Amino acid sequence: MSYARQMLDTYPRTVNVDASVLAAAIDAISDCAQACTADTDADLSEQNLAEMVKCIRLCLDCTDICTATGAVISRLAEYDPGATRPLLEACVAICRSCGDECELHAHYEHCRVCEQACRRCEQACRELLDALK
Amino acid sequence: MSYARQMLDTYPRTVNVDASVLAAAIDAISDCAQACTADTDADLSEQNLAEMVKCIRLCLDCTDICTATGAVISRLAEYDPGATRPLLEACVAICRSCGDECELHAHYEHCRVCEQACRRCEQACRELLDALK
Amino acid sequence: MSYARQMLDTYPRTVNVDASVLAAAIDAISDCAQACTADTDADLSEQNLAEMVKCIRLCLDCTDICTATGAVISRLAEYDPGATRPLLEACVAICRSCGDECELHAHYEHCRVCEQACRRCEQACRELLDALK
Amino acid sequence: MSYARQMLDTYPRTVNVDASVLAAAIDAISDCAQACTADTDADLSEQNLAEMVKCIRLCLDCTDICTATGAVISRLAEYDPGATRPLLEACVAICRSCGDECELHAHYEHCRVCEQACRRCEQACRELLDALK
C-alpha cells in the first residue's frame, strides 16, 4: 500500500471523496512530476536539441503544476472547490499537452516512459474531478 | 526595476503580452508565496491555534499554487492556454480565499500584511488573465 | 518497476552511480515529501494543537527540502558535488529531526506512518551519499 | 519595505538573527529563483543550444534549491541548524556555480542579469550563515 493511501487511512478527519480515487491521483501526480523532471534532463542529453525544446518546456510546466496539485489535494479536508477544481483542470491540460508532445518523441524510450506517466496522471486527475462533483 | 522585468526585457523571443503586466504578476506572485509561508509560521506561534487552522491551510495552498503559477508564467513564450488559464484562475481563487481569511485575523499584523500580499496578487493575476485574452 | 527506475534505465547518458541506489533515493524522497505534506494536514486536525506545532514545522521543512533534493538528484548527469552533497546532508538531517518528532507522536497512526517515510528517506539518502563518494 | 521584512517585523516570536540580514536573504533567494527560471527559458530560445545545456541544468538546480531554502528560512523560529546550515551551504554553492556559468554567457543580457541575481543571492546567504553562527 502506498504511503499516500496509508496517510489517508489514518487521517483524523473524514475526507468526502473515495480514498482509493484520491490516493491514486496523489500517487500518479507524484510519479508524473518526477518523470517530467527526469525527462527534461534526458531531453537535454539528446543530439537534436532544437527538436526537444517544446518537450522540455512542457515537462517543466508539468512538474511545477503536478507538484502544486499533489500538495493541495493532500490537504483535501479543507476543500476549496474554487481553487482546487481549476488547479486539477490545469493539471489535466498540461498532462495531456506534455503526453502528446512526448508521444511525438516516443522513439526515445525516456519520452515513452514519460508519456505513460503523463497519461496515467491525466486519467487519475479526471477521475478525481468526477469524484469531487 | 525588478529582476522579473529585467529578465523579460532581455528575453530573446517576443512575448505576446504587455511586459509590465506580466512582470507585475510575477513579482506579486513571488511576494505572495513568501508572505503566505511566513504567515503560516506566524499563525503557528499564536495562542489561539484552533482559530488559525483554516488560515494555515489556506496559506499553505496559496504558497503552493503561487509557486507553480509564478514558474509557469515565467516561461510564457510557449504559452499553453489550456493549462495556463485555469492555473491563473486557481491562483486568483486561492488568493481571494486566503486574503478573506487573513482579513478575519487582521488584528494580527502578520495576517494584515499577508492579506495585502494576497489582494495584490489576486489583482495582478486578474490583470494578466485579461491581458492574455 | 518505479517510474524513477525506468527513467534512469532509459537515460541517454551514463550516470556514475548505482542506478538502484539512486532510484531508491528518488522514490523514498518523493514518498517522504508527500507523507510530510499529509502529516502536516493531519496534525492540524488533532485536538492538542499546541503539542503538534513542532511536528508541523518540521514536516513543512522536510517537504520543502525533499522536493528540492528529489529534483536535483533526478538531474544527476551534471553532478555538482559542492551543492548536491550538502543538499543531501540537509535532507538526511531534516528526515532525522522530523522522524524523531513524529516518533514522539506515534500514538497517532498518521505520525507513525510519517515516521516510517522519514526513516526510509534518511537511510536512502545516506546510501546515496556513500555511493557518490 | 519588502513583504519579507514586514512579515519579520510583525512576527509574534523573537527571531535570533538580525532581521535585516534575514530579510535580505529571503528577498535575494526569491529573486534568484525567479531569475533562474526565466533564464532557463531564455536559454532554450537561443540558437546555440548545445552550449547552453550546462547553464540550463544549473539554473534548474538553482531554482529548486533557492525555493526550498527561502521557505525554510522563512520559518526560522524553530531553527534546526543540522538541516538549515547545509541547506544554506548548498544554496551558496549552486549560486556560485550558476553565477560562474552565466558569466561565461554574459554576452546574452539575460545571462548577465541572472548572474547578478545569483551573485547577490550567494552573498546574502553567506551573510546569513555568518549571522547564524
Short mmCIF file of C-alpha atoms in Angstrom, two decimals:
data_model
loop_
_atom_site.label_atom_id
_atom_site.label_comp_id
_atom_site.label_asym_id
_atom_site.label_seq_id
_atom_site.Cartn_x
_atom_site.Cartn_y
_atom_site.Cartn_z
CA MET A 1 0.00 0.00 0.00
CA SER A 2 1.38 3.42 -0.93
CA TYR A 3 2.23 6.00 1.74
CA ALA A 4 -0.45 8.28 0.27
CA ARG A 5 -3.09 5.61 0.89
CA GLN A 6 -1.75 4.86 4.39
CA MET A 7 -1.81 8.56 5.25
CA LEU A 8 -5.42 8.83 4.07
CA ASP A 9 -6.46 5.75 6.03
CA THR A 10 -5.02 7.22 9.25
CA TYR A 11 -6.34 10.75 8.69
CA PRO A 12 -8.18 12.08 11.77
CA ARG A 13 -10.97 13.69 9.76
CA THR A 14 -13.42 12.34 7.21
CA VAL A 15 -12.46 13.12 3.64
CA ASN A 16 -15.53 13.48 1.43
CA VAL A 17 -14.14 11.61 -1.53
CA ASP A 18 -13.33 7.97 -2.24
CA ALA A 19 -9.93 7.31 -0.65
CA SER A 20 -8.78 4.98 -3.42
CA VAL A 21 -9.51 7.62 -6.10
CA LEU A 22 -7.72 10.31 -4.10
CA ALA A 23 -4.71 8.12 -3.29
CA ALA A 24 -4.43 7.05 -6.94
CA ALA A 25 -4.38 10.71 -8.01
CA ILE A 26 -1.74 11.64 -5.41
CA ASP A 27 0.49 8.74 -6.45
CA ALA A 28 0.07 9.37 -10.19
CA ILE A 29 0.82 13.08 -9.76
CA SER A 30 3.92 12.39 -7.71
CA ASP A 31 5.22 9.91 -10.30
CA CYS A 32 4.44 12.31 -13.15
CA ALA A 33 6.27 15.22 -11.51
CA GLN A 34 9.38 13.08 -11.11
CA ALA A 35 9.16 11.54 -14.60
CA CYS A 36 8.91 15.02 -16.16
CA THR A 37 11.91 16.27 -14.18
CA ALA A 38 13.92 13.26 -15.35
CA ASP A 39 12.66 13.62 -18.93
CA THR A 40 13.70 17.28 -19.02
CA ASP A 41 17.20 16.17 -18.14
CA ALA A 42 17.15 13.26 -20.61
CA ASP A 43 15.95 15.57 -23.40
CA LEU A 44 18.87 17.91 -22.64
CA SER A 45 21.22 14.98 -23.32
CA GLU A 46 19.93 14.28 -26.83
CA GLN A 47 21.70 15.41 -30.03
CA ASN A 48 18.73 17.03 -31.75
CA LEU A 49 18.21 19.61 -29.04
CA ALA A 50 16.26 22.07 -31.17
CA GLU A 51 13.52 19.46 -31.67
CA MET A 52 13.32 18.79 -27.93
CA VAL A 53 12.78 22.38 -26.74
CA LYS A 54 8.99 22.21 -26.71
CA CYS A 55 9.12 18.90 -24.84
CA ILE A 56 11.49 20.42 -22.25
CA ARG A 57 9.25 23.44 -21.70
CA LEU A 58 6.11 21.32 -21.31
CA CYS A 59 7.87 18.91 -18.94
CA LEU A 60 8.95 21.88 -16.77
CA ASP A 61 5.38 23.20 -16.65
CA CYS A 62 4.06 19.72 -15.93
CA THR A 63 6.43 19.21 -12.98
CA ASP A 64 5.50 22.55 -11.44
CA ILE A 65 1.75 22.10 -11.85
CA CYS A 66 1.84 18.49 -10.63
CA THR A 67 3.88 19.45 -7.55
CA ALA A 68 1.35 22.11 -6.54
CA THR A 69 -1.66 19.92 -7.31
CA GLY A 70 -0.29 16.96 -5.36
CA ALA A 71 0.28 19.15 -2.30
CA VAL A 72 -3.13 20.80 -2.44
CA ILE A 73 -5.06 17.53 -2.81
CA SER A 74 -3.00 16.02 0.03
CA ARG A 75 -4.73 18.64 2.22
CA LEU A 76 -8.23 17.95 0.96
CA ALA A 77 -10.03 18.14 4.31
CA GLU A 78 -10.47 21.89 3.85
CA TYR A 79 -11.58 21.53 0.25
CA ASP A 80 -11.84 24.88 -1.57
CA PRO A 81 -13.53 23.99 -4.88
CA GLY A 82 -12.93 27.47 -6.35
CA ALA A 83 -9.19 26.83 -6.34
CA THR A 84 -8.93 23.03 -6.41
CA ARG A 85 -11.10 22.39 -9.46
CA PRO A 86 -9.28 24.78 -11.85
CA LEU A 87 -5.97 23.54 -10.45
CA LEU A 88 -6.93 19.94 -11.29
CA GLU A 89 -8.13 21.14 -14.72
CA ALA A 90 -4.75 22.80 -15.29
CA CYS A 91 -3.10 19.54 -14.29
CA VAL A 92 -5.24 17.53 -16.72
CA ALA A 93 -4.46 20.01 -19.51
CA ILE A 94 -0.69 20.09 -19.02
CA CYS A 95 -0.52 16.30 -18.69
CA ARG A 96 -2.36 15.97 -21.99
CA SER A 97 -0.12 18.51 -23.76
CA CYS A 98 3.03 17.03 -22.29
CA GLY A 99 1.91 13.46 -23.02
CA ASP A 100 1.09 14.37 -26.63
CA GLU A 101 4.49 16.00 -27.11
CA CYS A 102 6.32 13.05 -25.51
CA GLU A 103 4.41 10.71 -27.83
CA LEU A 104 5.98 12.54 -30.81
CA HIS A 105 9.39 11.58 -29.41
CA ALA A 106 8.45 8.06 -28.31
CA HIS A 107 11.41 6.64 -30.29
CA TYR A 108 13.32 7.89 -27.25
CA GLU A 109 12.46 5.42 -24.52
CA HIS A 110 12.61 8.12 -21.84
CA CYS A 111 9.89 10.08 -23.66
CA ARG A 112 7.83 6.91 -23.98
CA VAL A 113 8.03 6.30 -20.21
CA CYS A 114 7.27 9.96 -19.51
CA GLU A 115 4.26 9.79 -21.84
CA GLN A 116 2.91 6.85 -19.81
CA ALA A 117 3.34 8.81 -16.56
CA CYS A 118 1.53 11.82 -18.07
CA ARG A 119 -1.37 9.73 -19.44
CA ARG A 120 -1.84 7.94 -16.12
CA CYS A 121 -1.75 11.27 -14.26
CA GLU A 122 -4.24 12.88 -16.65
CA GLN A 123 -6.63 9.96 -16.17
CA ALA A 124 -6.27 9.93 -12.36
CA CYS A 125 -6.93 13.68 -12.16
CA ARG A 126 -10.03 13.34 -14.36
CA GLU A 127 -11.34 10.61 -12.06
CA LEU A 128 -10.71 12.78 -9.03
CA LEU A 129 -12.54 15.69 -10.67
CA ASP A 130 -15.51 13.37 -11.29
CA ALA A 131 -15.41 12.07 -7.72
CA LEU A 132 -15.37 15.62 -6.33
CA LYS A 133 -18.57 16.57 -8.17
CA MET B 1 13.49 47.66 -11.87
CA SER B 2 12.71 44.14 -10.63
CA TYR B 3 14.67 41.12 -11.86
CA ALA B 4 11.45 39.76 -13.39
CA ARG B 5 11.14 42.88 -15.55
CA GLN B 6 14.84 42.85 -16.45
CA MET B 7 14.61 39.19 -17.47
CA LEU B 8 11.58 39.96 -19.67
CA ASP B 9 13.33 42.95 -21.27
CA THR B 10 16.31 40.78 -22.23
CA TYR B 11 14.28 37.78 -23.39
CA PRO B 12 15.39 36.55 -26.85
CA ARG B 13 11.83 35.92 -28.06
CA THR B 14 8.78 38.14 -28.35
CA VAL B 15 6.28 37.60 -25.54
CA ASN B 16 2.72 38.27 -26.71
CA VAL B 17 1.61 40.12 -23.61
CA ASP B 18 2.38 43.52 -22.09
CA ALA B 19 5.70 43.11 -20.26
CA SER B 20 4.70 45.42 -17.41
CA VAL B 21 1.52 43.40 -16.72
CA LEU B 22 3.44 40.13 -16.82
CA ALA B 23 6.30 41.39 -14.64
CA ALA B 24 3.82 42.80 -12.12
CA ALA B 25 2.12 39.41 -11.89
CA ILE B 26 5.41 37.54 -11.47
CA ASP B 27 6.53 39.93 -8.72
CA ALA B 28 3.18 39.88 -6.89
CA ILE B 29 3.03 36.08 -7.04
CA SER B 30 6.55 35.74 -5.70
CA ASP B 31 5.82 38.13 -2.82
CA CYS B 32 2.53 36.37 -2.04
CA ALA B 33 4.14 32.91 -1.93
CA GLN B 34 6.70 34.16 0.58
CA ALA B 35 4.20 36.13 2.68
CA CYS B 36 1.96 33.04 2.96
CA THR B 37 4.91 30.86 4.02
CA ALA B 38 5.83 33.41 6.69
CA ASP B 39 2.20 33.81 7.76
CA THR B 40 1.81 30.05 8.20
CA ASP B 41 4.72 30.16 10.59
CA ALA B 42 3.45 33.27 12.39
CA ASP B 43 0.00 31.69 12.80
CA LEU B 44 1.66 28.65 14.38
CA SER B 45 3.15 30.97 17.01
CA GLU B 46 -0.21 32.39 18.16
CA GLN B 47 -2.02 31.27 21.31
CA ASN B 48 -5.45 30.64 19.78
CA LEU B 49 -4.20 27.96 17.43
CA ALA B 50 -7.58 26.34 16.83
CA GLU B 51 -8.87 29.58 15.30
CA MET B 52 -5.85 29.81 13.00
CA VAL B 53 -6.09 26.35 11.42
CA LYS B 54 -8.12 27.41 8.40
CA CYS B 55 -5.75 30.34 7.81
CA ILE B 56 -2.76 27.99 7.97
CA ARG B 57 -4.29 25.55 5.47
CA LEU B 58 -5.21 28.31 3.02
CA CYS B 59 -1.76 29.89 3.31
CA LEU B 60 -0.17 26.52 2.51
CA ASP B 61 -2.37 26.09 -0.56
CA CYS B 62 -1.68 29.68 -1.60
CA THR B 63 2.09 29.22 -1.41
CA ASP B 64 1.99 26.04 -3.49
CA ILE B 65 -0.31 27.44 -6.17
CA CYS B 66 1.59 30.74 -6.38
CA THR B 67 4.92 28.93 -6.70
CA ALA B 68 3.68 26.86 -9.65
CA THR B 69 1.93 29.80 -11.30
CA GLY B 70 4.97 32.07 -11.00
CA ALA B 71 7.17 29.45 -12.63
CA VAL B 72 4.76 28.71 -15.47
CA ILE B 73 4.20 32.37 -16.38
CA SER B 74 7.97 32.96 -16.23
CA ARG B 75 8.11 30.60 -19.26
CA LEU B 76 5.33 32.26 -21.20
CA ALA B 77 6.95 32.11 -24.65
CA GLU B 78 5.42 28.67 -25.19
CA TYR B 79 2.03 29.74 -23.89
CA ASP B 80 -0.37 26.80 -23.43
CA PRO B 81 -3.73 28.48 -22.71
CA GLY B 82 -5.42 25.19 -21.76
CA ALA B 83 -3.18 24.88 -18.72
CA THR B 84 -2.14 28.47 -18.00
CA ARG B 85 -5.63 29.99 -17.82
CA PRO B 86 -7.11 27.56 -15.25
CA LEU B 87 -3.85 27.78 -13.31
CA LEU B 88 -4.17 31.57 -13.13
CA GLU B 89 -7.85 31.14 -12.19
CA ALA B 90 -6.83 28.79 -9.37
CA CYS B 91 -4.32 31.39 -8.25
CA VAL B 92 -6.96 34.16 -8.26
CA ALA B 93 -9.35 31.92 -6.29
CA ILE B 94 -6.86 30.86 -3.60
CA CYS B 95 -5.58 34.44 -3.19
CA ARG B 96 -9.15 35.62 -2.64
CA SER B 97 -9.93 32.83 -0.12
CA CYS B 98 -6.66 33.32 1.69
CA GLY B 99 -6.97 37.11 1.68
CA ASP B 100 -10.53 36.87 3.05
CA GLU B 101 -9.41 34.53 5.82
CA CYS B 102 -6.41 36.72 6.71
CA GLU B 103 -8.75 39.73 6.86
CA LEU B 104 -10.69 37.96 9.64
CA HIS B 105 -7.44 37.88 11.65
CA ALA B 106 -6.24 41.35 10.69
CA HIS B 107 -5.81 42.24 14.36
CA TYR B 108 -2.64 40.21 13.94
CA GLU B 109 -0.36 42.45 11.96
CA HIS B 110 1.20 39.47 10.15
CA CYS B 111 -2.24 38.49 8.82
CA ARG B 112 -2.86 42.08 7.77
CA VAL B 113 0.39 42.15 5.77
CA CYS B 114 -0.37 38.72 4.28
CA GLU B 115 -3.84 39.90 3.29
CA GLN B 116 -2.26 42.81 1.39
CA ALA B 117 0.08 40.42 -0.44
CA CYS B 118 -2.87 38.16 -1.37
CA ARG B 119 -5.05 41.05 -2.59
CA ARG B 120 -2.25 42.47 -4.71
CA CYS B 121 -1.53 39.02 -6.17
CA GLU B 122 -5.20 38.36 -6.93
CA GLN B 123 -5.44 41.70 -8.76
CA ALA B 124 -2.21 41.17 -10.71
CA CYS B 125 -3.33 37.69 -11.83
CA ARG B 126 -6.72 39.06 -12.93
CA GLU B 127 -4.95 41.72 -14.99
CA LEU B 128 -2.72 39.11 -16.58
CA LEU B 129 -5.75 36.94 -17.41
CA ASP B 130 -7.33 39.97 -19.13
CA ALA B 131 -4.12 40.76 -20.99
CA LEU B 132 -3.85 37.17 -22.24
CA LYS B 133 -7.31 37.24 -23.82
CA MET C 1 9.42 -1.11 -11.51
CA SER C 2 9.05 2.53 -10.40
CA TYR C 3 9.00 5.35 -12.94
CA ALA C 4 12.19 6.71 -11.38
CA ARG C 5 14.00 3.45 -12.16
CA GLN C 6 12.51 3.26 -15.67
CA MET C 7 13.62 6.84 -16.37
CA LEU C 8 17.15 6.02 -15.18
CA ASP C 9 17.28 2.85 -17.30
CA THR C 10 16.35 4.83 -20.43
CA TYR C 11 18.61 7.80 -19.71
CA PRO C 12 20.78 8.70 -22.74
CA ARG C 13 23.89 9.37 -20.65
CA THR C 14 25.85 7.26 -18.20
CA VAL C 15 25.11 8.11 -14.60
CA ASN C 16 28.15 7.49 -12.40
CA VAL C 17 26.27 5.94 -9.51
CA ASP C 18 24.46 2.64 -8.97
CA ALA C 19 21.02 3.06 -10.58
CA SER C 20 19.24 1.02 -7.90
CA VAL C 21 20.65 3.21 -5.10
CA LEU C 22 19.72 6.40 -6.97
CA ALA C 23 16.21 5.19 -7.86
CA ALA C 24 15.62 4.08 -4.27
CA ALA C 25 16.60 7.55 -3.04
CA ILE C 26 14.37 9.32 -5.57
CA ASP C 27 11.39 7.12 -4.64
CA ALA C 28 11.94 7.44 -0.89
CA ILE C 29 12.29 11.22 -1.15
CA SER C 30 9.13 11.53 -3.20
CA ASP C 31 7.16 9.39 -0.71
CA CYS C 32 8.57 11.34 2.24
CA ALA C 33 7.66 14.73 0.76
CA GLN C 34 4.08 13.58 0.28
CA ALA C 35 3.80 11.89 3.68
CA CYS C 36 5.03 15.07 5.40
CA THR C 37 2.51 17.20 3.50
CA ALA C 38 -0.28 14.84 4.54
CA ASP C 39 1.01 14.66 8.12
CA THR C 40 1.05 18.46 8.39
CA ASP C 41 -2.61 18.43 7.50
CA ALA C 42 -3.42 15.52 9.82
CA ASP C 43 -1.62 17.27 12.70
CA LEU C 44 -3.75 20.37 12.07
CA SER C 45 -6.84 18.20 12.63
CA GLU C 46 -5.81 16.99 16.10
CA GLN C 47 -7.20 18.41 19.35
CA ASN C 48 -3.90 19.06 21.14
CA LEU C 49 -2.68 21.50 18.52
CA ALA C 50 -0.10 23.20 20.76
CA GLU C 51 1.76 19.91 21.13
CA MET C 52 1.79 19.38 17.36
CA VAL C 53 3.34 22.72 16.34
CA LYS C 54 6.93 21.50 16.28
CA CYS C 55 5.87 18.45 14.24
CA ILE C 56 4.04 20.69 11.75
CA ARG C 57 7.06 22.97 11.31
CA LEU C 58 9.46 20.07 10.82
CA CYS C 59 7.10 18.38 8.34
CA LEU C 60 6.93 21.62 6.32
CA ASP C 61 10.72 21.89 6.23
CA CYS C 62 11.01 18.21 5.35
CA THR C 63 8.63 18.52 2.41
CA ASP C 64 10.47 21.53 1.01
CA ILE C 65 13.94 20.02 1.37
CA CYS C 66 12.83 16.63 -0.02
CA THR C 67 11.17 18.28 -3.03
CA ALA C 68 14.36 20.16 -3.94
CA THR C 69 16.61 17.18 -3.28
CA GLY C 70 14.47 14.82 -5.35
CA ALA C 71 14.56 17.22 -8.30
CA VAL C 72 18.32 17.83 -8.12
CA ILE C 73 19.23 14.13 -7.92
CA SER C 74 16.84 13.41 -10.81
CA ARG C 75 19.27 15.53 -12.89
CA LEU C 76 22.42 13.82 -11.68
CA ALA C 77 24.21 13.66 -15.04
CA GLU C 78 25.68 17.11 -14.39
CA TYR C 79 26.63 16.26 -10.82
CA ASP C 80 27.82 19.31 -8.86
CA PRO C 81 29.17 17.82 -5.60
CA GLY C 82 29.56 21.23 -3.97
CA ALA C 83 25.80 21.69 -3.98
CA THR C 84 24.47 18.13 -4.10
CA ARG C 85 26.35 16.77 -1.08
CA PRO C 86 25.26 19.46 1.43
CA LEU C 87 21.75 19.26 0.00
CA LEU C 88 21.65 15.51 0.66
CA GLU C 89 23.12 16.17 4.13
CA ALA C 90 20.35 18.69 4.81
CA CYS C 91 17.83 16.08 3.65
CA VAL C 92 19.31 13.44 5.99
CA ALA C 93 19.24 15.91 8.89
CA ILE C 94 15.66 17.07 8.42
CA CYS C 95 14.41 13.50 7.92
CA ARG C 96 16.07 12.51 11.20
CA SER C 97 14.63 15.51 13.09
CA CYS C 98 11.19 15.04 11.57
CA GLY C 99 11.24 11.27 12.13
CA ASP C 100 12.27 11.76 15.77
CA GLU C 101 9.47 14.25 16.33
CA CYS C 102 6.89 12.03 14.63
CA GLU C 103 8.05 9.14 16.83
CA LEU C 104 7.05 11.19 19.89
CA HIS C 105 3.51 11.30 18.49
CA ALA C 106 3.41 7.71 17.22
CA HIS C 107 0.18 7.08 19.14
CA TYR C 108 -1.30 8.96 16.18
CA GLU C 109 -1.16 6.49 13.34
CA HIS C 110 -0.52 9.25 10.79
CA CYS C 111 2.64 10.25 12.66
CA ARG C 112 3.71 6.62 12.83
CA VAL C 113 3.36 6.27 9.04
CA CYS C 114 5.15 9.60 8.51
CA GLU C 115 7.98 8.48 10.80
CA GLN C 116 8.44 5.38 8.62
CA ALA C 117 8.60 7.52 5.48
CA CYS C 118 11.20 9.82 7.11
CA ARG C 119 13.37 6.92 8.37
CA ARG C 120 13.33 5.23 4.98
CA CYS C 121 14.21 8.53 3.26
CA GLU C 122 17.04 9.27 5.70
CA GLN C 123 18.51 5.81 5.07
CA ALA C 124 18.16 6.05 1.28
CA CYS C 125 19.88 9.48 1.25
CA ARG C 126 22.72 8.16 3.40
CA GLU C 127 23.22 5.27 0.98
CA LEU C 128 23.25 7.67 -1.95
CA LEU C 129 25.81 9.88 -0.20
CA ASP C 130 28.01 6.78 0.30
CA ALA C 131 27.55 5.73 -3.33
CA LEU C 132 28.54 9.21 -4.55
CA LYS C 133 31.87 9.14 -2.71
CA MET D 1 9.86 47.83 2.62
CA SER D 2 9.67 44.29 1.23
CA TYR D 3 6.93 41.90 2.33
CA ALA D 4 9.61 39.62 3.79
CA ARG D 5 10.81 42.43 6.07
CA GLN D 6 7.24 43.39 7.01
CA MET D 7 6.43 39.77 7.86
CA LEU D 8 9.53 39.55 10.06
CA ASP D 9 8.69 42.83 11.82
CA THR D 10 5.20 41.55 12.69
CA TYR D 11 6.31 38.04 13.69
CA PRO D 12 4.89 37.03 17.09
CA ARG D 13 8.10 35.36 18.26
CA THR D 14 11.65 36.60 18.61
CA VAL D 15 13.91 35.51 15.79
CA ASN D 16 17.51 35.10 16.97
CA VAL D 17 19.11 36.70 13.96
CA ASP D 18 19.34 40.24 12.60
CA ALA D 19 16.04 40.87 10.76
CA SER D 20 17.68 42.93 8.02
CA VAL D 21 20.14 40.13 7.22
CA LEU D 22 17.38 37.54 7.17
CA ALA D 23 15.01 39.66 5.07
CA ALA D 24 17.81 40.43 2.60
CA ALA D 25 18.49 36.71 2.21
CA ILE D 26 14.80 35.86 1.72
CA ASP D 27 14.42 38.59 -0.92
CA ALA D 28 17.64 37.69 -2.76
CA ILE D 29 16.70 33.99 -2.79
CA SER D 30 13.23 34.73 -4.13
CA ASP D 31 14.64 36.94 -6.90
CA CYS D 32 17.29 34.36 -7.77
CA ALA D 33 14.77 31.52 -8.04
CA GLN D 34 12.68 33.55 -10.46
CA ALA D 35 15.66 34.83 -12.48
CA CYS D 36 16.93 31.25 -12.92
CA THR D 37 13.50 30.04 -14.07
CA ALA D 38 13.36 32.87 -16.60
CA ASP D 39 16.96 32.29 -17.69
CA THR D 40 16.27 28.58 -18.30
CA ASP D 41 13.52 29.63 -20.68
CA ALA D 42 15.63 32.33 -22.31
CA ASP D 43 18.50 29.85 -22.83
CA LEU D 44 16.06 27.47 -24.52
CA SER D 45 15.31 30.24 -27.05
CA GLU D 46 18.94 30.72 -28.15
CA GLN D 47 20.40 29.27 -31.38
CA ASN D 48 23.49 27.63 -29.89
CA LEU D 49 21.51 25.30 -27.66
CA ALA D 50 24.29 22.77 -27.16
CA GLU D 51 26.43 25.45 -25.48
CA MET D 52 23.58 26.41 -23.15
CA VAL D 53 22.81 22.95 -21.73
CA LYS D 54 25.06 23.26 -18.68
CA CYS D 55 23.60 26.70 -17.94
CA ILE D 56 20.06 25.30 -18.18
CA ARG D 57 20.83 22.42 -15.81
CA LEU D 58 22.48 24.69 -13.25
CA CYS D 59 19.61 27.19 -13.43
CA LEU D 60 17.13 24.37 -12.78
CA ASP D 61 19.09 23.19 -9.75
CA CYS D 62 19.45 26.78 -8.53
CA THR D 63 15.71 27.42 -8.72
CA ASP D 64 14.88 24.25 -6.80
CA ILE D 65 17.47 24.81 -4.07
CA CYS D 66 16.58 28.51 -3.71
CA THR D 67 12.86 27.71 -3.44
CA ALA D 68 13.44 25.24 -0.60
CA THR D 69 15.95 27.48 1.17
CA GLY D 70 13.69 30.52 1.01
CA ALA D 71 10.81 28.56 2.53
CA VAL D 72 12.90 27.04 5.32
CA ILE D 73 14.47 30.35 6.38
CA SER D 74 11.02 31.99 6.29
CA ARG D 75 10.20 29.61 9.20
CA LEU D 76 13.33 30.34 11.20
CA ALA D 77 11.68 30.46 14.64
CA GLU D 78 12.18 26.71 15.00
CA TYR D 79 15.75 26.85 13.74
CA ASP D 80 17.23 23.38 13.13
CA PRO D 81 20.94 24.08 12.47
CA GLY D 82 21.62 20.48 11.38
CA ALA D 83 19.40 20.97 8.33
CA THR D 84 19.45 24.73 7.79
CA ARG D 85 23.21 25.21 7.66
CA PRO D 86 23.94 22.57 4.97
CA LEU D 87 20.90 23.80 3.05
CA LEU D 88 22.29 27.35 3.04
CA GLU D 89 25.70 25.93 2.06
CA ALA D 90 24.07 24.10 -0.84
CA CYS D 91 22.42 27.37 -1.84
CA VAL D 92 25.73 29.26 -1.72
CA ALA D 93 27.40 26.53 -3.81
CA ILE D 94 24.75 26.34 -6.52
CA CYS D 95 24.53 30.15 -6.77
CA ARG D 96 28.29 30.29 -7.27
CA SER D 97 28.27 27.53 -9.93
CA CYS D 98 25.27 29.00 -11.70
CA GLY D 99 26.65 32.55 -11.49
CA ASP D 100 30.00 31.38 -12.91
CA GLU D 101 28.28 29.59 -15.79
CA CYS D 102 26.04 32.58 -16.54
CA GLU D 103 29.14 34.81 -16.58
CA LEU D 104 30.52 32.68 -19.45
CA HIS D 105 27.41 33.62 -21.44
CA ALA D 106 27.23 37.24 -20.33
CA HIS D 107 27.10 38.39 -23.96
CA TYR D 108 23.48 37.32 -23.60
CA GLU D 109 21.89 40.02 -21.49
CA HIS D 110 19.54 37.52 -19.80
CA CYS D 111 22.54 35.55 -18.55
CA ARG D 112 24.15 38.77 -17.34
CA VAL D 113 21.04 39.66 -15.31
CA CYS D 114 20.79 36.10 -13.99
CA GLU D 115 24.46 36.19 -12.98
CA GLN D 116 23.74 39.33 -10.92
CA ALA D 117 20.81 37.63 -9.19
CA CYS D 118 22.98 34.58 -8.38
CA ARG D 119 25.90 36.67 -7.05
CA ARG D 120 23.59 38.72 -4.85
CA CYS D 121 21.92 35.56 -3.54
CA GLU D 122 25.25 33.86 -2.84
CA GLN D 123 26.42 36.89 -0.86
CA ALA D 124 23.15 37.22 1.09
CA CYS D 125 23.24 33.52 2.04
CA ARG D 126 26.87 33.81 3.18
CA GLU D 127 25.91 36.77 5.38
CA LEU D 128 23.01 34.81 6.85
CA LEU D 129 25.29 31.85 7.58
CA ASP D 130 27.67 34.23 9.40
CA ALA D 131 24.80 35.81 11.33
CA LEU D 132 23.51 32.38 12.41
CA LYS D 133 26.86 31.40 13.97
#
